[in-house]
PDB file of N, CA and C in Angstrom:
ATOM      1  N   UNK W   1      -5.629   6.959  16.708  1.00 41.00           N
ATOM      2  CA  UNK W   1      -4.688   5.952  16.265  1.00 41.00           C
ATOM      3  C   UNK W   1      -3.282   6.422  16.616  1.00 41.00           C
ATOM      4  N   UNK W   2      -2.500   5.540  17.162  1.00 43.00           N
ATOM      5  CA  UNK W   2      -1.114   5.857  17.467  1.00 43.00           C
ATOM      6  C   UNK W   2      -0.286   5.791  16.195  1.00 43.00           C
ATOM      7  N   UNK W   3       0.621   6.725  16.044  1.00 48.00           N
ATOM      8  CA  UNK W   3       1.479   6.778  14.871  1.00 48.00           C
ATOM      9  C   UNK W   3       2.914   6.650  15.329  1.00 48.00           C
ATOM     10  N   UNK W   4       3.630   5.659  14.770  1.00 54.00           N
ATOM     11  CA  UNK W   4       5.044   5.518  15.101  1.00 54.00           C
ATOM     12  C   UNK W   4       5.807   6.680  14.488  1.00 54.00           C
ATOM     13  N   UNK W   5       6.993   6.951  15.029  1.00 54.00           N
ATOM     14  CA  UNK W   5       7.778   8.092  14.561  1.00 54.00           C
ATOM     15  C   UNK W   5       8.120   7.985  13.083  1.00 54.00           C
ATOM     16  N   UNK W   6       8.328   6.758  12.562  1.00 57.00           N
ATOM     17  CA  UNK W   6       8.662   6.620  11.148  1.00 57.00           C
ATOM     18  C   UNK W   6       7.457   6.811  10.247  1.00 57.00           C
ATOM     19  N   UNK W   7       6.260   6.880  10.836  1.00 61.00           N
ATOM     20  CA  UNK W   7       5.054   7.115  10.059  1.00 61.00           C
ATOM     21  C   UNK W   7       4.558   8.551  10.180  1.00 61.00           C
ATOM     22  N   UNK W   8       5.099   9.307  11.114  1.00 64.00           N
ATOM     23  CA  UNK W   8       4.608  10.658  11.375  1.00 64.00           C
ATOM     24  C   UNK W   8       4.780  11.582  10.180  1.00 64.00           C
ATOM     25  N   UNK W   9       5.815  11.382   9.387  1.00 82.00           N
ATOM     26  CA  UNK W   9       6.057  12.255   8.239  1.00 82.00           C
ATOM     27  C   UNK W   9       5.219  11.864   7.026  1.00 82.00           C
ATOM     28  N   UNK W  10       4.529  10.741   7.090  1.00 90.00           N
ATOM     29  CA  UNK W  10       3.700  10.315   5.965  1.00 90.00           C
ATOM     30  C   UNK W  10       2.459  11.186   5.852  1.00 90.00           C
ATOM     31  N   UNK W  11       1.985  11.357   4.632  1.00 92.00           N
ATOM     32  CA  UNK W  11       0.741  12.102   4.436  1.00 92.00           C
ATOM     33  C   UNK W  11      -0.414  11.306   5.036  1.00 92.00           C
ATOM     34  N   UNK W  12      -1.503  11.998   5.314  1.00 93.00           N
ATOM     35  CA  UNK W  12      -2.682  11.326   5.875  1.00 93.00           C
ATOM     36  C   UNK W  12      -3.192  10.255   4.922  1.00 93.00           C
ATOM     37  N   UNK W  13      -3.184  10.534   3.642  1.00 95.00           N
ATOM     38  CA  UNK W  13      -3.625   9.561   2.646  1.00 95.00           C
ATOM     39  C   UNK W  13      -2.752   8.315   2.697  1.00 95.00           C
ATOM     40  N   UNK W  14      -1.454   8.494   2.798  1.00 95.00           N
ATOM     41  CA  UNK W  14      -0.529   7.369   2.825  1.00 95.00           C
ATOM     42  C   UNK W  14      -0.722   6.546   4.088  1.00 95.00           C
ATOM     43  N   UNK W  15      -0.966   7.195   5.211  1.00 93.00           N
ATOM     44  CA  UNK W  15      -1.220   6.452   6.454  1.00 93.00           C
ATOM     45  C   UNK W  15      -2.499   5.622   6.336  1.00 93.00           C
ATOM     46  N   UNK W  16      -3.525   6.174   5.677  1.00 94.00           N
ATOM     47  CA  UNK W  16      -4.762   5.419   5.475  1.00 94.00           C
ATOM     48  C   UNK W  16      -4.529   4.207   4.572  1.00 94.00           C
ATOM     49  N   UNK W  17      -3.726   4.388   3.530  1.00 95.00           N
ATOM     50  CA  UNK W  17      -3.399   3.273   2.640  1.00 95.00           C
ATOM     51  C   UNK W  17      -2.666   2.189   3.425  1.00 95.00           C
ATOM     52  N   UNK W  18      -1.711   2.569   4.253  1.00 93.00           N
ATOM     53  CA  UNK W  18      -0.976   1.604   5.071  1.00 93.00           C
ATOM     54  C   UNK W  18      -1.922   0.867   6.014  1.00 93.00           C
ATOM     55  N   UNK W  19      -2.837   1.582   6.627  1.00 92.00           N
ATOM     56  CA  UNK W  19      -3.812   0.968   7.526  1.00 92.00           C
ATOM     57  C   UNK W  19      -4.649  -0.063   6.782  1.00 92.00           C
ATOM     58  N   UNK W  20      -5.163   0.326   5.619  1.00 94.00           N
ATOM     59  CA  UNK W  20      -5.998  -0.600   4.832  1.00 94.00           C
ATOM     60  C   UNK W  20      -5.190  -1.823   4.388  1.00 94.00           C
ATOM     61  N   UNK W  21      -3.957  -1.606   3.981  1.00 93.00           N
ATOM     62  CA  UNK W  21      -3.113  -2.730   3.581  1.00 93.00           C
ATOM     63  C   UNK W  21      -2.875  -3.665   4.764  1.00 93.00           C
ATOM     64  N   UNK W  22      -2.663  -3.102   5.938  1.00 90.00           N
ATOM     65  CA  UNK W  22      -2.371  -3.906   7.129  1.00 90.00           C
ATOM     66  C   UNK W  22      -3.556  -4.773   7.524  1.00 90.00           C
ATOM     67  N   UNK W  23      -4.771  -4.238   7.459  1.00 89.00           N
ATOM     68  CA  UNK W  23      -5.934  -5.039   7.864  1.00 89.00           C
ATOM     69  C   UNK W  23      -6.358  -6.021   6.782  1.00 89.00           C
ATOM     70  N   UNK W  24      -5.870  -5.846   5.565  1.00 88.00           N
ATOM     71  CA  UNK W  24      -6.216  -6.727   4.454  1.00 88.00           C
ATOM     72  C   UNK W  24      -5.134  -7.764   4.184  1.00 88.00           C
ATOM     73  N   UNK W  25      -3.931  -7.539   4.688  1.00 87.00           N
ATOM     74  CA  UNK W  25      -2.792  -8.408   4.399  1.00 87.00           C
ATOM     75  C   UNK W  25      -3.042  -9.835   4.872  1.00 87.00           C
ATOM     76  N   UNK W  26      -2.419 -10.777   4.180  1.00 77.00           N
ATOM     77  CA  UNK W  26      -2.495 -12.188   4.553  1.00 77.00           C
ATOM     78  C   UNK W  26      -1.556 -12.435   5.728  1.00 77.00           C
ATOM     79  N   UNK W  27      -2.129 -12.561   6.909  1.00 70.00           N
ATOM     80  CA  UNK W  27      -1.342 -12.746   8.126  1.00 70.00           C
ATOM     81  C   UNK W  27      -0.838 -14.174   8.272  1.00 70.00           C
ATOM     82  N   UNK W  28      -1.403 -15.110   7.526  1.00 71.00           N
ATOM     83  CA  UNK W  28      -0.968 -16.488   7.621  1.00 71.00           C
ATOM     84  C   UNK W  28       0.443 -16.691   7.083  1.00 71.00           C
ATOM     85  N   UNK W  29       0.865 -15.779   6.221  1.00 65.00           N
ATOM     86  CA  UNK W  29       2.221 -15.844   5.708  1.00 65.00           C
ATOM     87  C   UNK W  29       3.190 -15.446   6.814  1.00 65.00           C
ATOM     88  N   UNK W  30       4.406 -15.954   6.747  1.00 73.00           N
ATOM     89  CA  UNK W  30       5.413 -15.573   7.738  1.00 73.00           C
ATOM     90  C   UNK W  30       5.610 -14.062   7.720  1.00 73.00           C
ATOM     91  N   UNK W  31       5.619 -13.507   6.538  1.00 79.00           N
ATOM     92  CA  UNK W  31       5.718 -12.055   6.363  1.00 79.00           C
ATOM     93  C   UNK W  31       4.405 -11.603   5.720  1.00 79.00           C
ATOM     94  N   UNK W  32       3.666 -10.675   6.363  1.00 87.00           N
ATOM     95  CA  UNK W  32       2.364 -10.267   5.832  1.00 87.00           C
ATOM     96  C   UNK W  32       2.484  -9.651   4.444  1.00 87.00           C
ATOM     97  N   UNK W  33       1.609 -10.098   3.543  1.00 89.00           N
ATOM     98  CA  UNK W  33       1.628  -9.633   2.146  1.00 89.00           C
ATOM     99  C   UNK W  33       0.260  -9.109   1.763  1.00 89.00           C
ATOM    100  N   UNK W  34       0.270  -8.013   1.022  1.00 90.00           N
ATOM    101  CA  UNK W  34      -0.955  -7.407   0.504  1.00 90.00           C
ATOM    102  C   UNK W  34      -0.991  -7.636  -0.993  1.00 90.00           C
ATOM    103  N   UNK W  35      -2.103  -8.161  -1.493  1.00 87.00           N
ATOM    104  CA  UNK W  35      -2.219  -8.335  -2.934  1.00 87.00           C
ATOM    105  C   UNK W  35      -3.632  -8.076  -3.454  1.00 87.00           C
ATOM    106  N   UNK W  36      -4.374  -7.228  -2.780  1.00 88.00           N
ATOM    107  CA  UNK W  36      -5.748  -6.938  -3.194  1.00 88.00           C
ATOM    108  C   UNK W  36      -5.833  -5.917  -4.323  1.00 88.00           C
ATOM    109  N   UNK W  37      -4.732  -5.250  -4.646  1.00 90.00           N
ATOM    110  CA  UNK W  37      -4.758  -4.291  -5.755  1.00 90.00           C
ATOM    111  C   UNK W  37      -5.087  -2.874  -5.310  1.00 90.00           C
ATOM    112  N   UNK W  38      -5.114  -1.981  -6.289  1.00 93.00           N
ATOM    113  CA  UNK W  38      -5.299  -0.563  -5.990  1.00 93.00           C
ATOM    114  C   UNK W  38      -6.760  -0.178  -5.775  1.00 93.00           C
ATOM    115  N   UNK W  39      -7.703  -0.924  -6.348  1.00 94.00           N
ATOM    116  CA  UNK W  39      -9.120  -0.531  -6.270  1.00 94.00           C
ATOM    117  C   UNK W  39      -9.640  -0.520  -4.835  1.00 94.00           C
ATOM    118  N   UNK W  40      -9.408  -1.564  -4.013  1.00 95.00           N
ATOM    119  CA  UNK W  40      -9.881  -1.482  -2.624  1.00 95.00           C
ATOM    120  C   UNK W  40      -9.269  -0.303  -1.854  1.00 95.00           C
ATOM    121  N   UNK W  41      -8.022   0.014  -2.170  1.00 96.00           N
ATOM    122  CA  UNK W  41      -7.380   1.160  -1.512  1.00 96.00           C
ATOM    123  C   UNK W  41      -8.043   2.465  -1.933  1.00 96.00           C
ATOM    124  N   UNK W  42      -8.333   2.606  -3.220  1.00 97.00           N
ATOM    125  CA  UNK W  42      -8.998   3.820  -3.725  1.00 97.00           C
ATOM    126  C   UNK W  42     -10.392   3.965  -3.118  1.00 97.00           C
ATOM    127  N   UNK W  43     -11.125   2.869  -3.044  1.00 96.00           N
ATOM    128  CA  UNK W  43     -12.465   2.918  -2.450  1.00 96.00           C
ATOM    129  C   UNK W  43     -12.394   3.278  -0.975  1.00 96.00           C
ATOM    130  N   UNK W  44     -11.418   2.733  -0.255  1.00 96.00           N
ATOM    131  CA  UNK W  44     -11.228   3.053   1.160  1.00 96.00           C
ATOM    132  C   UNK W  44     -10.947   4.543   1.350  1.00 96.00           C
ATOM    133  N   UNK W  45     -10.229   5.128   0.395  1.00 96.00           N
ATOM    134  CA  UNK W  45      -9.926   6.558   0.458  1.00 96.00           C
ATOM    135  C   UNK W  45     -11.119   7.425   0.047  1.00 96.00           C
ATOM    136  N   UNK W  46     -12.169   6.795  -0.477  1.00 96.00           N
ATOM    137  CA  UNK W  46     -13.386   7.538  -0.842  1.00 96.00           C
ATOM    138  C   UNK W  46     -13.431   8.016  -2.280  1.00 96.00           C
ATOM    139  N   UNK W  47     -12.548   7.516  -3.127  1.00 97.00           N
ATOM    140  CA  UNK W  47     -12.553   7.931  -4.525  1.00 97.00           C
ATOM    141  C   UNK W  47     -13.677   7.245  -5.281  1.00 97.00           C
ATOM    142  N   UNK W  48     -14.433   8.013  -6.094  1.00 95.00           N
ATOM    143  CA  UNK W  48     -15.415   7.382  -6.979  1.00 95.00           C
ATOM    144  C   UNK W  48     -14.680   6.751  -8.168  1.00 95.00           C
ATOM    145  N   UNK W  49     -15.219   5.663  -8.693  1.00 96.00           N
ATOM    146  CA  UNK W  49     -14.559   4.964  -9.786  1.00 96.00           C
ATOM    147  C   UNK W  49     -15.480   4.815 -11.002  1.00 96.00           C
ATOM    148  N   UNK W  50     -16.466   5.687 -11.102  1.00 95.00           N
ATOM    149  CA  UNK W  50     -17.456   5.568 -12.168  1.00 95.00           C
ATOM    150  C   UNK W  50     -16.932   5.798 -13.574  1.00 95.00           C
ATOM    151  N   UNK W  51     -16.172   6.852 -13.764  1.00 96.00           N
ATOM    152  CA  UNK W  51     -15.685   7.180 -15.109  1.00 96.00           C
ATOM    153  C   UNK W  51     -14.201   6.847 -15.231  1.00 96.00           C
ATOM    154  N   UNK W  52     -13.729   6.825 -16.459  1.00 96.00           N
ATOM    155  CA  UNK W  52     -12.301   6.562 -16.701  1.00 96.00           C
ATOM    156  C   UNK W  52     -11.443   7.641 -16.051  1.00 96.00           C
ATOM    157  N   UNK W  53     -11.895   8.888 -16.089  1.00 97.00           N
ATOM    158  CA  UNK W  53     -11.144   9.986 -15.480  1.00 97.00           C
ATOM    159  C   UNK W  53     -11.067   9.804 -13.955  1.00 97.00           C
ATOM    160  N   UNK W  54     -12.190   9.407 -13.346  1.00 97.00           N
ATOM    161  CA  UNK W  54     -12.194   9.182 -11.891  1.00 97.00           C
ATOM    162  C   UNK W  54     -11.273   8.019 -11.518  1.00 97.00           C
ATOM    163  N   UNK W  55     -11.307   6.943 -12.293  1.00 96.00           N
ATOM    164  CA  UNK W  55     -10.429   5.803 -12.024  1.00 96.00           C
ATOM    165  C   UNK W  55      -8.965   6.197 -12.160  1.00 96.00           C
ATOM    166  N   UNK W  56      -8.653   7.008 -13.172  1.00 97.00           N
ATOM    167  CA  UNK W  56      -7.276   7.457 -13.376  1.00 97.00           C
ATOM    168  C   UNK W  56      -6.801   8.314 -12.204  1.00 97.00           C
ATOM    169  N   UNK W  57      -7.646   9.221 -11.744  1.00 97.00           N
ATOM    170  CA  UNK W  57      -7.317  10.072 -10.597  1.00 97.00           C
ATOM    171  C   UNK W  57      -7.088   9.217  -9.346  1.00 97.00           C
ATOM    172  N   UNK W  58      -7.974   8.259  -9.116  1.00 97.00           N
ATOM    173  CA  UNK W  58      -7.857   7.395  -7.938  1.00 97.00           C
ATOM    174  C   UNK W  58      -6.592   6.550  -8.005  1.00 97.00           C
ATOM    175  N   UNK W  59      -6.316   5.995  -9.171  1.00 95.00           N
ATOM    176  CA  UNK W  59      -5.132   5.143  -9.324  1.00 95.00           C
ATOM    177  C   UNK W  59      -3.855   5.938  -9.089  1.00 95.00           C
ATOM    178  N   UNK W  60      -3.803   7.175  -9.589  1.00 97.00           N
ATOM    179  CA  UNK W  60      -2.624   8.027  -9.368  1.00 97.00           C
ATOM    180  C   UNK W  60      -2.434   8.315  -7.881  1.00 97.00           C
ATOM    181  N   UNK W  61      -3.519   8.580  -7.171  1.00 97.00           N
ATOM    182  CA  UNK W  61      -3.427   8.864  -5.731  1.00 97.00           C
ATOM    183  C   UNK W  61      -2.902   7.651  -4.968  1.00 97.00           C
ATOM    184  N   UNK W  62      -3.383   6.475  -5.320  1.00 96.00           N
ATOM    185  CA  UNK W  62      -2.929   5.255  -4.653  1.00 96.00           C
ATOM    186  C   UNK W  62      -1.462   4.997  -4.991  1.00 96.00           C
ATOM    187  N   UNK W  63      -1.082   5.174  -6.250  1.00 95.00           N
ATOM    188  CA  UNK W  63       0.319   4.972  -6.646  1.00 95.00           C
ATOM    189  C   UNK W  63       1.247   5.918  -5.889  1.00 95.00           C
ATOM    190  N   UNK W  64       0.805   7.167  -5.707  1.00 97.00           N
ATOM    191  CA  UNK W  64       1.599   8.150  -4.949  1.00 97.00           C
ATOM    192  C   UNK W  64       1.800   7.674  -3.513  1.00 97.00           C
ATOM    193  N   UNK W  65       0.729   7.196  -2.901  1.00 97.00           N
ATOM    194  CA  UNK W  65       0.807   6.715  -1.519  1.00 97.00           C
ATOM    195  C   UNK W  65       1.707   5.483  -1.422  1.00 97.00           C
ATOM    196  N   UNK W  66       1.586   4.569  -2.379  1.00 95.00           N
ATOM    197  CA  UNK W  66       2.437   3.373  -2.367  1.00 95.00           C
ATOM    198  C   UNK W  66       3.900   3.740  -2.546  1.00 95.00           C
ATOM    199  N   UNK W  67       4.169   4.696  -3.425  1.00 95.00           N
ATOM    200  CA  UNK W  67       5.545   5.149  -3.624  1.00 95.00           C
ATOM    201  C   UNK W  67       6.101   5.727  -2.324  1.00 95.00           C
ATOM    202  N   UNK W  68       5.287   6.494  -1.617  1.00 95.00           N
ATOM    203  CA  UNK W  68       5.715   7.077  -0.339  1.00 95.00           C
ATOM    204  C   UNK W  68       6.006   5.974   0.691  1.00 95.00           C
ATOM    205  N   UNK W  69       5.181   4.927   0.712  1.00 94.00           N
ATOM    206  CA  UNK W  69       5.400   3.823   1.645  1.00 94.00           C
ATOM    207  C   UNK W  69       6.680   3.052   1.313  1.00 94.00           C
ATOM    208  N   UNK W  70       6.938   2.866   0.029  1.00 93.00           N
ATOM    209  CA  UNK W  70       8.171   2.186  -0.393  1.00 93.00           C
ATOM    210  C   UNK W  70       9.382   3.024   0.006  1.00 93.00           C
ATOM    211  N   UNK W  71       9.332   4.325  -0.273  1.00 92.00           N
ATOM    212  CA  UNK W  71      10.447   5.215   0.053  1.00 92.00           C
ATOM    213  C   UNK W  71      10.694   5.289   1.556  1.00 92.00           C
ATOM    214  N   UNK W  72       9.637   5.128   2.351  1.00 90.00           N
ATOM    215  CA  UNK W  72       9.775   5.153   3.814  1.00 90.00           C
ATOM    216  C   UNK W  72      10.246   3.810   4.365  1.00 90.00           C
ATOM    217  N   UNK W  73      10.322   2.790   3.497  1.00 89.00           N
ATOM    218  CA  UNK W  73      10.761   1.475   3.949  1.00 89.00           C
ATOM    219  C   UNK W  73       9.697   0.695   4.702  1.00 89.00           C
ATOM    220  N   UNK W  74       8.424   1.046   4.507  1.00 91.00           N
ATOM    221  CA  UNK W  74       7.338   0.380   5.219  1.00 91.00           C
ATOM    222  C   UNK W  74       6.697  -0.743   4.415  1.00 91.00           C
ATOM    223  N   UNK W  75       6.834  -0.697   3.096  1.00 92.00           N
ATOM    224  CA  UNK W  75       6.381  -1.799   2.242  1.00 92.00           C
ATOM    225  C   UNK W  75       7.439  -2.028   1.174  1.00 92.00           C
ATOM    226  N   UNK W  76       7.438  -3.232   0.650  1.00 92.00           N
ATOM    227  CA  UNK W  76       8.377  -3.571  -0.418  1.00 92.00           C
ATOM    228  C   UNK W  76       7.602  -4.235  -1.547  1.00 92.00           C
ATOM    229  N   UNK W  77       7.666  -3.668  -2.754  1.00 92.00           N
ATOM    230  CA  UNK W  77       6.968  -4.311  -3.864  1.00 92.00           C
ATOM    231  C   UNK W  77       7.655  -5.626  -4.220  1.00 92.00           C
ATOM    232  N   UNK W  78       6.855  -6.651  -4.438  1.00 90.00           N
ATOM    233  CA  UNK W  78       7.399  -7.944  -4.826  1.00 90.00           C
ATOM    234  C   UNK W  78       7.058  -8.184  -6.294  1.00 90.00           C
ATOM    235  N   UNK W  79       6.393  -9.231  -6.588  1.00 76.00           N
ATOM    236  CA  UNK W  79       6.059  -9.570  -7.967  1.00 76.00           C
ATOM    237  C   UNK W  79       4.642  -9.129  -8.310  1.00 76.00           C
ATOM    238  N   UNK W  80       4.321  -9.143  -9.591  1.00 67.00           N
ATOM    239  CA  UNK W  80       2.962  -8.850 -10.020  1.00 67.00           C
ATOM    240  C   UNK W  80       2.162 -10.130  -9.888  1.00 67.00           C
ATOM    241  N   UNK W  81       1.083 -10.096  -9.108  1.00 64.00           N
ATOM    242  CA  UNK W  81       0.256 -11.272  -8.853  1.00 64.00           C
ATOM    243  C   UNK W  81      -0.574 -11.594 -10.084  1.00 64.00           C
ATOM    244  N   UNK W  82      -1.196 -10.595 -10.646  1.00 65.00           N
ATOM    245  CA  UNK W  82      -1.886 -10.683 -11.923  1.00 65.00           C
ATOM    246  C   UNK W  82      -1.845  -9.286 -12.508  1.00 65.00           C
ATOM    247  N   UNK W  83      -2.214  -9.126 -13.759  1.00 66.00           N
ATOM    248  CA  UNK W  83      -2.064  -7.834 -14.417  1.00 66.00           C
ATOM    249  C   UNK W  83      -2.684  -6.714 -13.580  1.00 66.00           C
ATOM    250  N   UNK W  84      -1.849  -5.743 -13.234  1.00 65.00           N
ATOM    251  CA  UNK W  84      -2.321  -4.590 -12.475  1.00 65.00           C
ATOM    252  C   UNK W  84      -2.405  -4.791 -10.978  1.00 65.00           C
ATOM    253  N   UNK W  85      -2.026  -5.966 -10.495  1.00 74.00           N
ATOM    254  CA  UNK W  85      -2.104  -6.238  -9.051  1.00 74.00           C
ATOM    255  C   UNK W  85      -0.759  -6.745  -8.562  1.00 74.00           C
ATOM    256  N   UNK W  86       0.001  -5.837  -7.982  1.00 85.00           N
ATOM    257  CA  UNK W  86       1.318  -6.161  -7.448  1.00 85.00           C
ATOM    258  C   UNK W  86       1.181  -6.627  -5.999  1.00 85.00           C
ATOM    259  N   UNK W  87       2.031  -7.543  -5.609  1.00 88.00           N
ATOM    260  CA  UNK W  87       2.096  -8.006  -4.222  1.00 88.00           C
ATOM    261  C   UNK W  87       3.080  -7.111  -3.471  1.00 88.00           C
ATOM    262  N   UNK W  88       2.673  -6.672  -2.290  1.00 91.00           N
ATOM    263  CA  UNK W  88       3.537  -5.847  -1.437  1.00 91.00           C
ATOM    264  C   UNK W  88       3.782  -6.568  -0.131  1.00 91.00           C
ATOM    265  N   UNK W  89       5.013  -6.587   0.287  1.00 90.00           N
ATOM    266  CA  UNK W  89       5.400  -7.116   1.583  1.00 90.00           C
ATOM    267  C   UNK W  89       5.314  -5.981   2.590  1.00 90.00           C
ATOM    268  N   UNK W  90       4.563  -6.185   3.665  1.00 90.00           N
ATOM    269  CA  UNK W  90       4.483  -5.177   4.726  1.00 90.00           C
ATOM    270  C   UNK W  90       5.659  -5.396   5.654  1.00 90.00           C
ATOM    271  N   UNK W  91       6.475  -4.379   5.808  1.00 86.00           N
ATOM    272  CA  UNK W  91       7.707  -4.493   6.587  1.00 86.00           C
ATOM    273  C   UNK W  91       7.450  -4.030   8.019  1.00 86.00           C
ATOM    274  N   UNK W  92       7.134  -4.993   8.852  1.00 65.00           N
ATOM    275  CA  UNK W  92       6.911  -4.706  10.258  1.00 65.00           C
ATOM    276  C   UNK W  92       8.262  -4.586  10.939  1.00 65.00           C
ATOM    277  N   UNK W  93       8.286  -4.252  12.198  1.00 60.00           N
ATOM    278  CA  UNK W  93       9.540  -3.981  12.903  1.00 60.00           C
ATOM    279  C   UNK W  93      10.611  -5.035  12.667  1.00 60.00           C
ATOM    280  N   UNK W  94      10.259  -6.306  12.744  1.00 47.00           N
ATOM    281  CA  UNK W  94      11.276  -7.337  12.608  1.00 47.00           C
ATOM    282  C   UNK W  94      11.577  -7.689  11.142  1.00 47.00           C
ATOM    283  N   UNK W  95      10.890  -7.047  10.194  1.00 46.00           N
ATOM    284  CA  UNK W  95      11.140  -7.278   8.779  1.00 46.00           C
ATOM    285  C   UNK W  95      11.631  -6.015   8.070  1.00 46.00           C
ATOM    286  N   UNK W  96      11.978  -4.990   8.814  1.00 46.00           N
ATOM    287  CA  UNK W  96      12.274  -3.680   8.248  1.00 46.00           C
ATOM    288  C   UNK W  96      13.550  -3.690   7.417  1.00 46.00           C
ATOM    289  N   UNK W  97      13.526  -2.880   6.363  1.00 48.00           N
ATOM    290  CA  UNK W  97      14.736  -2.598   5.597  1.00 48.00           C
ATOM    291  C   UNK W  97      14.974  -1.112   5.698  1.00 48.00           C
ATOM    292  N   UNK W  98      16.180  -0.696   5.406  1.00 51.00           N
ATOM    293  CA  UNK W  98      16.505   0.728   5.465  1.00 51.00           C
ATOM    294  C   UNK W  98      15.882   1.440   4.281  1.00 51.00           C
ATOM    295  N   UNK W  99      15.258   2.622   4.501  1.00 53.00           N
ATOM    296  CA  UNK W  99      14.716   3.397   3.392  1.00 53.00           C
ATOM    297  C   UNK W  99      15.823   3.817   2.437  1.00 53.00           C
ATOM    298  N   UNK W 100      15.482   3.943   1.172  1.00 52.00           N
ATOM    299  CA  UNK W 100      16.451   4.410   0.196  1.00 52.00           C
ATOM    300  C   UNK W 100      16.363   5.916   0.086  1.00 52.00           C
ATOM    301  N   UNK W 101      17.456   6.549  -0.266  1.00 51.00           N
ATOM    302  CA  UNK W 101      17.431   7.995  -0.502  1.00 51.00           C
ATOM    303  C   UNK W 101      17.782   8.787   0.636  1.00 51.00           C
TER     304      UNK W 101
END
């Protein structure tokens, strides 16, 4: 997989989360949006979700990756679609914003 220079500093986990978000995003929208929630991302990363402890570990890992994507300016959190499921705007080249920090 080719990695753009702005993605090279991302952790492998974060790059996988971005990949999964990109293939799941609603492309029919003018700006692609992801709203499938954290569970599909955790499953894609291979986390088991059987126990409460496993779900908590998986959710923390996904939140860390999402935070890294936001800080890199690659996704932007929008509104909460339903409880626990936030909508993220995928910021492609023509939709990019400057990273904060």
